[in-house]
PDB file of C-alpha atoms in Angstrom:
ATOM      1  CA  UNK A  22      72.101 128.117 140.165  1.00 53.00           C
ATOM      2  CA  UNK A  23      70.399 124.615 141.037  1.00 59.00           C
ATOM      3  CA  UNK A  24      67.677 126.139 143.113  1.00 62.00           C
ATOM      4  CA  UNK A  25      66.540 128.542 140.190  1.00 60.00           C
ATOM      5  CA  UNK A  26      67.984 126.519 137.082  1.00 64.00           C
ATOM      6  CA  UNK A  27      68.481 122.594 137.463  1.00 68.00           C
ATOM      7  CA  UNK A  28      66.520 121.870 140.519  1.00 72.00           C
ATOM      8  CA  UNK A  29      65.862 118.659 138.802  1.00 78.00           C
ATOM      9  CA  UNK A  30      69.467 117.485 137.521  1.00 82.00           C
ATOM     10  CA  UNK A  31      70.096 114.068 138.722  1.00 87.00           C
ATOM     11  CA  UNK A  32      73.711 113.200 139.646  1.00 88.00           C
ATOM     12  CA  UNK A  33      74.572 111.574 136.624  1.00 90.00           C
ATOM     13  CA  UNK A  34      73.927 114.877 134.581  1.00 87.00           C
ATOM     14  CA  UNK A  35      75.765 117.063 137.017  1.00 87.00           C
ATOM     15  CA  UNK A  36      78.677 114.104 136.746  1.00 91.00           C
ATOM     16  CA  UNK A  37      78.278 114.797 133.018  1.00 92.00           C
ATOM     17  CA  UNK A  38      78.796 118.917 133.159  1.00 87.00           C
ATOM     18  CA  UNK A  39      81.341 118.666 135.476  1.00 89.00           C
ATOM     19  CA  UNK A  40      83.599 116.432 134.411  1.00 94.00           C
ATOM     20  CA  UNK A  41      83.212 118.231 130.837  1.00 92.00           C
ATOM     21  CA  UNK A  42      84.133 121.490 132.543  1.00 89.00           C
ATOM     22  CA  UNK A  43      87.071 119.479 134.357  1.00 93.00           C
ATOM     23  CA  UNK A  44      88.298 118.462 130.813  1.00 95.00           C
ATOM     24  CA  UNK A  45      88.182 121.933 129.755  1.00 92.00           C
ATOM     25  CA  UNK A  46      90.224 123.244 132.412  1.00 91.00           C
ATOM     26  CA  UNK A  47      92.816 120.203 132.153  1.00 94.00           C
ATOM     27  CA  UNK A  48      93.197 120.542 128.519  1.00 93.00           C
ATOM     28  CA  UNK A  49      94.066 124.185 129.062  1.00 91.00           C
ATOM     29  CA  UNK A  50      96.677 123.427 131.157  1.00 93.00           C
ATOM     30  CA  UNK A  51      97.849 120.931 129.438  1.00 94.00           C
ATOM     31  CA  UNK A  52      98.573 123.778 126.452  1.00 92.00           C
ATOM     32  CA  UNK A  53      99.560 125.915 128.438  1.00 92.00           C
ATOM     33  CA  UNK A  54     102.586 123.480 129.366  1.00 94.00           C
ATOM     34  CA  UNK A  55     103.001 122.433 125.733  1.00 93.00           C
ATOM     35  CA  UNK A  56     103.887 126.355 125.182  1.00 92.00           C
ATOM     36  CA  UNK A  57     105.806 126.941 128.382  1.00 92.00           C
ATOM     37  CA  UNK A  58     108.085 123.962 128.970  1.00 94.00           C
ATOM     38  CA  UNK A  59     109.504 123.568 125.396  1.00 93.00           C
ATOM     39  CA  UNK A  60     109.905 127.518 124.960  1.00 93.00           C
ATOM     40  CA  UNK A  61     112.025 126.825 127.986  1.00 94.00           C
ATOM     41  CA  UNK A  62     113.281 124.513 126.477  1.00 94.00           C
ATOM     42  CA  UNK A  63     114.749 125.969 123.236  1.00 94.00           C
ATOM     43  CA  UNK A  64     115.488 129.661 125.148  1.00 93.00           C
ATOM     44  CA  UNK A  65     117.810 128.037 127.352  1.00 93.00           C
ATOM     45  CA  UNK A  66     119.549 125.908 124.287  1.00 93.00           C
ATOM     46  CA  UNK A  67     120.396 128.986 122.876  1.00 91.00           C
ATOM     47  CA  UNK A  68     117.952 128.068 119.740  1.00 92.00           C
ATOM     48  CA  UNK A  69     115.743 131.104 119.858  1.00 91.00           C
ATOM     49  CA  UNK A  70     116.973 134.397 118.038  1.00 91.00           C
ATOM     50  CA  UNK A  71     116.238 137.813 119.684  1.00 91.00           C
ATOM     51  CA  UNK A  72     112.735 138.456 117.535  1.00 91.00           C
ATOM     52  CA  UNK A  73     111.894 134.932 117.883  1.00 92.00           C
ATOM     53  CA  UNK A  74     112.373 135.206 121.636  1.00 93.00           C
ATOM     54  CA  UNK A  75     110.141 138.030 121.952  1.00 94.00           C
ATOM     55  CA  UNK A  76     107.330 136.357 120.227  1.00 94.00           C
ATOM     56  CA  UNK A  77     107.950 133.554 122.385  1.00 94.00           C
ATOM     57  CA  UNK A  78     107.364 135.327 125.413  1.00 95.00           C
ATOM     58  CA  UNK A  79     104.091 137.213 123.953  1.00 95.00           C
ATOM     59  CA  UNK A  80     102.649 133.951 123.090  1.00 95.00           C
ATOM     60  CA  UNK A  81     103.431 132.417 126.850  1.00 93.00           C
ATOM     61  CA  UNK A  82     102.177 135.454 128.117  1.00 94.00           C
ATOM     62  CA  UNK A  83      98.993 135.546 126.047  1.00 94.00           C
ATOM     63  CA  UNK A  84      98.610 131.701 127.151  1.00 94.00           C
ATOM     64  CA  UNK A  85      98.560 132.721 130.936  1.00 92.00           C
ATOM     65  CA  UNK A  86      95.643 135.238 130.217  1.00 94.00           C
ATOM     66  CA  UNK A  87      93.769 133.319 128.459  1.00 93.00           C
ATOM     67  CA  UNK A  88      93.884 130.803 131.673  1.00 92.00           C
ATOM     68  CA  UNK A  89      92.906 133.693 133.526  1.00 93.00           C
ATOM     69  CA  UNK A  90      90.178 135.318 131.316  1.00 93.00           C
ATOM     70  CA  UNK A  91      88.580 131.606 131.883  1.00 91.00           C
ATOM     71  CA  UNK A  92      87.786 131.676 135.535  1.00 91.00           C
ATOM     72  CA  UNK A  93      86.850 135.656 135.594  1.00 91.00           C
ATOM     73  CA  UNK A  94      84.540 134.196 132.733  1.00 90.00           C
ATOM     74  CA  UNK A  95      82.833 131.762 134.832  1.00 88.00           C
ATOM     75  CA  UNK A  96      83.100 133.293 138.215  1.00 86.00           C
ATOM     76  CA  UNK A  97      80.527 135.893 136.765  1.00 82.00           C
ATOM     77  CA  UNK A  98      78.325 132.604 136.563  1.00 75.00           C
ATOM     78  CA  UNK A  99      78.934 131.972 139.907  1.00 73.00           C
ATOM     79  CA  UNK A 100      77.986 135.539 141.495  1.00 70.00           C
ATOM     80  CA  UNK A 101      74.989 136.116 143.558  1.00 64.00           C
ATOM     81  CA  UNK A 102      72.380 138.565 141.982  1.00 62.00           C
ATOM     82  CA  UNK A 103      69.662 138.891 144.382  1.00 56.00           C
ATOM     83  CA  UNK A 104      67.984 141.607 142.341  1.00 56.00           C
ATOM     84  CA  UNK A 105      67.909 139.678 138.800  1.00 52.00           C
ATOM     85  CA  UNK A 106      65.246 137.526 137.927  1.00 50.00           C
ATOM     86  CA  UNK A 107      67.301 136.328 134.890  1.00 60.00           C
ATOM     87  CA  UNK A 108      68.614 132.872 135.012  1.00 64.00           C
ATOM     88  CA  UNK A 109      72.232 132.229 135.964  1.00 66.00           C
ATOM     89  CA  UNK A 110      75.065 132.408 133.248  1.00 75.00           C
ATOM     90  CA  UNK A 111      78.319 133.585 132.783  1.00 83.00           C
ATOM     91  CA  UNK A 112      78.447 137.374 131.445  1.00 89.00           C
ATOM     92  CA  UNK A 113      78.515 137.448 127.700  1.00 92.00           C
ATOM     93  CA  UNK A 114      81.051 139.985 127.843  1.00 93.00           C
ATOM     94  CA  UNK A 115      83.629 137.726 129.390  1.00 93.00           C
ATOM     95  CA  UNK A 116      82.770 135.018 126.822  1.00 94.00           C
ATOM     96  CA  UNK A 117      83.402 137.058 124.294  1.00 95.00           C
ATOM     97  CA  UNK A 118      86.758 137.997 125.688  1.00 95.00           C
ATOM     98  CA  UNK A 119      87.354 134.568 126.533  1.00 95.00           C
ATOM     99  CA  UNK A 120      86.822 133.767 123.038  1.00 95.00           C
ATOM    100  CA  UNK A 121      88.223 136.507 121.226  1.00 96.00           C
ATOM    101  CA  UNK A 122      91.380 135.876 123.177  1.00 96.00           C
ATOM    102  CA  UNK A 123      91.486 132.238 122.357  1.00 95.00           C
ATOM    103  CA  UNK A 124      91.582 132.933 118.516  1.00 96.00           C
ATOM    104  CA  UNK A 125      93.988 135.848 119.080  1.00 96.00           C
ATOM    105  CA  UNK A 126      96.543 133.257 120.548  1.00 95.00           C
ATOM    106  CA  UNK A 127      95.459 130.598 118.000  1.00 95.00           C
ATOM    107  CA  UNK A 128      96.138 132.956 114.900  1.00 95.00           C
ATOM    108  CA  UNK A 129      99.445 134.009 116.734  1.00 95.00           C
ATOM    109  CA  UNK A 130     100.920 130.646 116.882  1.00 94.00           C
ATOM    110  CA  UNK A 131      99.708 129.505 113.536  1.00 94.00           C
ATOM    111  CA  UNK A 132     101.018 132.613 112.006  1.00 93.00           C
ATOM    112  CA  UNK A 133     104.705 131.992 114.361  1.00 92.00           C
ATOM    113  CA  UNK A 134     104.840 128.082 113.029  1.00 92.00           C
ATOM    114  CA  UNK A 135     103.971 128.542 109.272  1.00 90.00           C
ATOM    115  CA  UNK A 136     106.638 132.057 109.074  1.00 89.00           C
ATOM    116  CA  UNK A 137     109.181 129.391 110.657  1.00 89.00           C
ATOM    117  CA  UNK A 138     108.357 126.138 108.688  1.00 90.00           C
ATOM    118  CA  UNK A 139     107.471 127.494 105.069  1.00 85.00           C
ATOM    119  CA  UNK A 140     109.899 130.315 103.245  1.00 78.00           C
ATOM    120  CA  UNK A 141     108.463 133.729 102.551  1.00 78.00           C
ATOM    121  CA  UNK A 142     107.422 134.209  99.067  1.00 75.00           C
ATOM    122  CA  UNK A 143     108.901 137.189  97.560  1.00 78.00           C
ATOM    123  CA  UNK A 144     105.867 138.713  95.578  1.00 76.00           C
ATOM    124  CA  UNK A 145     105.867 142.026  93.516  1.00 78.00           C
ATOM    125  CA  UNK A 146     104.530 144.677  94.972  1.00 80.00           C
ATOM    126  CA  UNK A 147     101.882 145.154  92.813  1.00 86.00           C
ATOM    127  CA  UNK A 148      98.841 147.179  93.115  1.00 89.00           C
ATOM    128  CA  UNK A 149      96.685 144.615  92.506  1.00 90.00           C
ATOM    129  CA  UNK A 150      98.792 142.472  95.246  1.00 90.00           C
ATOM    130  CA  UNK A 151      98.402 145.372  97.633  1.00 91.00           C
ATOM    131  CA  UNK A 152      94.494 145.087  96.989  1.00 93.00           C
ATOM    132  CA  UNK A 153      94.370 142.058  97.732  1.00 93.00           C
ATOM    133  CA  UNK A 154      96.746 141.624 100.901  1.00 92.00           C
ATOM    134  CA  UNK A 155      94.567 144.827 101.923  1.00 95.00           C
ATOM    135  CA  UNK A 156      91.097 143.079 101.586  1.00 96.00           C
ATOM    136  CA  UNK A 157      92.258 139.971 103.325  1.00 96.00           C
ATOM    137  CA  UNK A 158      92.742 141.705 106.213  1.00 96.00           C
ATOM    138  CA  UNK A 159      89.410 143.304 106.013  1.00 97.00           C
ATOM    139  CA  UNK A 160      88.273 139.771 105.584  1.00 97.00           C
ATOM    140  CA  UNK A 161      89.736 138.717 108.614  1.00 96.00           C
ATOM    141  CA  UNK A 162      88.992 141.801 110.827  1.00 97.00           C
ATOM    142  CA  UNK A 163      85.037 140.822 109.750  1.00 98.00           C
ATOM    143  CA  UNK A 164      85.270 137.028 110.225  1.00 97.00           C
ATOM    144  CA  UNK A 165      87.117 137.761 113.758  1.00 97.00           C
ATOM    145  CA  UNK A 166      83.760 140.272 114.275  1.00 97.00           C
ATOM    146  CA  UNK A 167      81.537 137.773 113.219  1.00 97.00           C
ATOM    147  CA  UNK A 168      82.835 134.975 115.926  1.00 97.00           C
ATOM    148  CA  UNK A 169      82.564 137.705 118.492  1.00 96.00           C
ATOM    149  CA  UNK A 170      79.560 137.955 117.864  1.00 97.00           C
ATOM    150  CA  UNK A 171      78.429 134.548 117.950  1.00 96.00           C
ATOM    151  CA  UNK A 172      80.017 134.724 121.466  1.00 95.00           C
ATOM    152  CA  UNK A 173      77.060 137.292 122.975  1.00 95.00           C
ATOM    153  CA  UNK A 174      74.564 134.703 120.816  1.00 96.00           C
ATOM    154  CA  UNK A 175      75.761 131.751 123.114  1.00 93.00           C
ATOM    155  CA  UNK A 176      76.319 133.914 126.564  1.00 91.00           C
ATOM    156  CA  UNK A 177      72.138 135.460 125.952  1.00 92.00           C
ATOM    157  CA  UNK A 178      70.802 132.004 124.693  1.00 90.00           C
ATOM    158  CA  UNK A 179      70.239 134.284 121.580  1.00 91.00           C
ATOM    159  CA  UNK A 180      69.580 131.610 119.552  1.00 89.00           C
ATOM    160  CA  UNK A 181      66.478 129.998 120.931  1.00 90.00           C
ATOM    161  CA  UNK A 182      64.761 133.686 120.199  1.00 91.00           C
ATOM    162  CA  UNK A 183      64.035 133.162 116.641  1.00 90.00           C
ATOM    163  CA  UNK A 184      64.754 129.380 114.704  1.00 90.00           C
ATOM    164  CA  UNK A 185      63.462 130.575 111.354  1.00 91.00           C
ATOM    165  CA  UNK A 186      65.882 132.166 108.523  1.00 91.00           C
ATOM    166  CA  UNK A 187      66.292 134.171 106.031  1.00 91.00           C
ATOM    167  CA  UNK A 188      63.372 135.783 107.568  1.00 91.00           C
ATOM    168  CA  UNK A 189      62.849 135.941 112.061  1.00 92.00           C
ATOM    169  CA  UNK A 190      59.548 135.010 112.382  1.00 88.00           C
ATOM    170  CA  UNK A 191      57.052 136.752 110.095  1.00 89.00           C
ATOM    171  CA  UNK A 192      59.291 139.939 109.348  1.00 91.00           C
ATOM    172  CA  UNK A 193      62.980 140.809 107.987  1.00 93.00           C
ATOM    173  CA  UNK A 194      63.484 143.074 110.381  1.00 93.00           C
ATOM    174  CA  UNK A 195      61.923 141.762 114.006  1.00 92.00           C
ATOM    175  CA  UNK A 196      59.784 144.117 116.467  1.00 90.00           C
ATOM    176  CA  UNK A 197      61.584 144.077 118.909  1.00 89.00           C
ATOM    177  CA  UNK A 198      64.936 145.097 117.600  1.00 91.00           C
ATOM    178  CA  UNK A 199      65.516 148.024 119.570  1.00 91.00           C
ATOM    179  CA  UNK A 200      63.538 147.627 122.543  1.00 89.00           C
ATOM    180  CA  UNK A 201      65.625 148.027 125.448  1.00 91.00           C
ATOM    181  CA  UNK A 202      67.018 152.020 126.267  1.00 89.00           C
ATOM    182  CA  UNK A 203      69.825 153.610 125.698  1.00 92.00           C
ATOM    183  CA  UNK A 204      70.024 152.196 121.906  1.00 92.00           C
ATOM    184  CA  UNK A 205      73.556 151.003 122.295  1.00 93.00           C
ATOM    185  CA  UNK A 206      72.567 148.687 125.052  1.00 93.00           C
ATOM    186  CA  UNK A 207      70.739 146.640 122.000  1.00 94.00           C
ATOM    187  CA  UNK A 208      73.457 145.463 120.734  1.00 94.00           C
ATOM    188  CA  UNK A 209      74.774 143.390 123.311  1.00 94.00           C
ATOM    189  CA  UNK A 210      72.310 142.652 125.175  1.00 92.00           C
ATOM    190  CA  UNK A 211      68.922 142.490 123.136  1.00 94.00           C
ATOM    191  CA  UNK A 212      68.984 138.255 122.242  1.00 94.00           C
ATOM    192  CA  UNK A 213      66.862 139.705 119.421  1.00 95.00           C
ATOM    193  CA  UNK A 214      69.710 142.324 118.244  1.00 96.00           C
ATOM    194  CA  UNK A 215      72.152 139.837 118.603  1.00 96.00           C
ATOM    195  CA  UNK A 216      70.996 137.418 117.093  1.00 96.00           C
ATOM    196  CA  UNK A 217      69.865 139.993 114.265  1.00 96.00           C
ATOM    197  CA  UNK A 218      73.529 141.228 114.088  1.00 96.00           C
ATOM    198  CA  UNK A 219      75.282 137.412 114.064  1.00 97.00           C
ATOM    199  CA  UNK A 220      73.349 136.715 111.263  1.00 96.00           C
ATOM    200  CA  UNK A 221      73.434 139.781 109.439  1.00 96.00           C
ATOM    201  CA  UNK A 222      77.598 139.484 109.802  1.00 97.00           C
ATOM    202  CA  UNK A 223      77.765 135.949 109.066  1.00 97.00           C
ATOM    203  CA  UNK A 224      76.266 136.802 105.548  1.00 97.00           C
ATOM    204  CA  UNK A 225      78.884 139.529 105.370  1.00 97.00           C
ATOM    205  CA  UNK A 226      81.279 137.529 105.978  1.00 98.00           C
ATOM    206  CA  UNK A 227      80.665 134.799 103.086  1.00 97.00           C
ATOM    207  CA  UNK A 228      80.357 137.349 101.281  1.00 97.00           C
ATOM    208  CA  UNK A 229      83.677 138.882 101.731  1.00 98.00           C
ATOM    209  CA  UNK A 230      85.145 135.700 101.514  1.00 98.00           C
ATOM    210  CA  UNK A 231      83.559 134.916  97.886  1.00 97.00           C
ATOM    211  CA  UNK A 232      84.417 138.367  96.674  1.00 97.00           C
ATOM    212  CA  UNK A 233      88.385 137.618  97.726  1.00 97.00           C
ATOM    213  CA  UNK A 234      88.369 134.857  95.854  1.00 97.00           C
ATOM    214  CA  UNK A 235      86.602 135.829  92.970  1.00 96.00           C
ATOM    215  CA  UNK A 236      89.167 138.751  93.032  1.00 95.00           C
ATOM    216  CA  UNK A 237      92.537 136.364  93.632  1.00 95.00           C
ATOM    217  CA  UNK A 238      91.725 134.582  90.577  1.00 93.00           C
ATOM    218  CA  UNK A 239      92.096 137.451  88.359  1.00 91.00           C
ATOM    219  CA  UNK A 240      96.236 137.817  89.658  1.00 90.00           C
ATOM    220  CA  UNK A 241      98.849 135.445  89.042  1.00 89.00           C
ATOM    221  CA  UNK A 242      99.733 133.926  92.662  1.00 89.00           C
ATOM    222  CA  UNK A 243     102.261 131.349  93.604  1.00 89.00           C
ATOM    223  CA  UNK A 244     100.253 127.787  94.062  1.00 90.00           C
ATOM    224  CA  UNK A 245     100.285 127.842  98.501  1.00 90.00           C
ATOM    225  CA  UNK A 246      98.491 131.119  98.127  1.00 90.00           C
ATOM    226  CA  UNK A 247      95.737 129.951  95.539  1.00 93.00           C
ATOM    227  CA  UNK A 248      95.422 127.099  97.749  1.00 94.00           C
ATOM    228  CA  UNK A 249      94.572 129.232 100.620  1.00 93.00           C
ATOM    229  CA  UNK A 250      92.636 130.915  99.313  1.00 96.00           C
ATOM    230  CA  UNK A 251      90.395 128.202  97.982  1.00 96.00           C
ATOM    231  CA  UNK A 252      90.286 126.708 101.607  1.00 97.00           C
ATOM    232  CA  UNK A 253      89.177 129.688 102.640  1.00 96.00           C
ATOM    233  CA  UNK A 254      86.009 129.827 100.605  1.00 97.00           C
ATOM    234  CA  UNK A 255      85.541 126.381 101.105  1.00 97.00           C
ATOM    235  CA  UNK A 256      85.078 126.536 105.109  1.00 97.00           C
ATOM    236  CA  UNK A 257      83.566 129.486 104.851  1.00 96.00           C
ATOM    237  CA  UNK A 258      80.515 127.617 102.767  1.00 94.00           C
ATOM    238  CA  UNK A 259      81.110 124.631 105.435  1.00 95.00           C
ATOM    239  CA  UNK A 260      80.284 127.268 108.149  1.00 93.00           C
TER     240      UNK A 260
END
């Protein structure tokens, strides 16, 4: 990786990466205890109730793979391939893995402390409440998609391919789109497709968002859901 890369890093940068991946790798573990040792904690008090233990152990378990999804992330960095001329990185694959798993595990326990901190509203089951508990899943199955995807945009450098929008370059729909064979193989690992595919699901996804809330203001919802859903479209403009 230095010989082919960052032949001319000076110490002080490679002080800089390193410690940053240090911190990474610290702060991990650091979570990883914050889940373990109080789960422990509260199991052995007697505090847990049979569901409640079983989500505890999913979410310890999920913890521990997401430690080890890291390093088979960045030991693909770290293999030799003497028949590639491309530069060294990680395999965009495992970073998408990596990262799908982390907001996985990050849903789970948000979803865990808010159903044990804030009492289930009791809503009628409508069929315009249906609709909408329906398309907010959609909406989240597409948003999850969309930060996928952004995870093959960072592991090809994806980004640096085309710094122009709505347009990439001179046309809507680039040249090279579907250059490499079989098609398929476009998708993930075509920088142009990718990048072409991030954006095109980013857009989606504020849309999606603006429709839900465009449709949650024509059905009477208690005030914690309204709010929600309000935050919702407001990040998703933020993003």
């Amino acid at each position: 990786s230095f010989n082919s890369l960052n032949h001319d890093m000076t110490l002080a940068e490679f002080k800089f990466i390193w410690y940053m991946e240090y911190s990474h790798r610290m702060w991990g573990r650091v979570v990883g205890l914050a889940y373990i040792l109080p789960a422990a904690y509260f199991w052995r008090r007697g505090w847990l109730s049979r569901p409640l233990k079983g989500c505890v152990l999913a979410l310890c378990g999920l913890v521990c793979f997401q430690g080890l999804l890291g390093w088979y992330m960045v030991k693909s960095g770290l293999e030799e391939k003497p028949d590639s001329y491309d530069i060294p990185r990680v395999s965009q694959y495992r970073l998408a893995a990596h990262l799908g798993s982390a907001l996985v595990l990050y849903s789970a326990s948000l979803w865990t402390g808010l159903s044990l901190l804030l009492p289930r509203h009791k809503l009628p089951e409508t069929h315009q409440i249906l609709r909408l508990r329906q398309y907010a899943h959609g909406t989240t199955a597409l948003i999850f998609l969309t930060a996928l995807s952004g995870a093959f945009v960072a592991g090809l450098d994806a980004g640096l391919v085309y710094n122009s929008f709505p347009k990439m370059g001179e046309r809507w729909i680039p040249d090279d789109l579907l250059a490499f064979s079989p098609v398929l193989r476009n998708i993930f690992e075509n920088p142009t497709t990718v990048q072409f595919d991030h954006r095109i699901l980013g857009i989606a996804s504020v849309t999606a968002v603006t429709a839900l809330y465009l449709f949650s203001r024509k059905i009477p919802l208690p005030r914690r859901t309204r709010m929600a859903v309000t935050s919702l479209l407001a990040v998703a403009c933020m993003q």
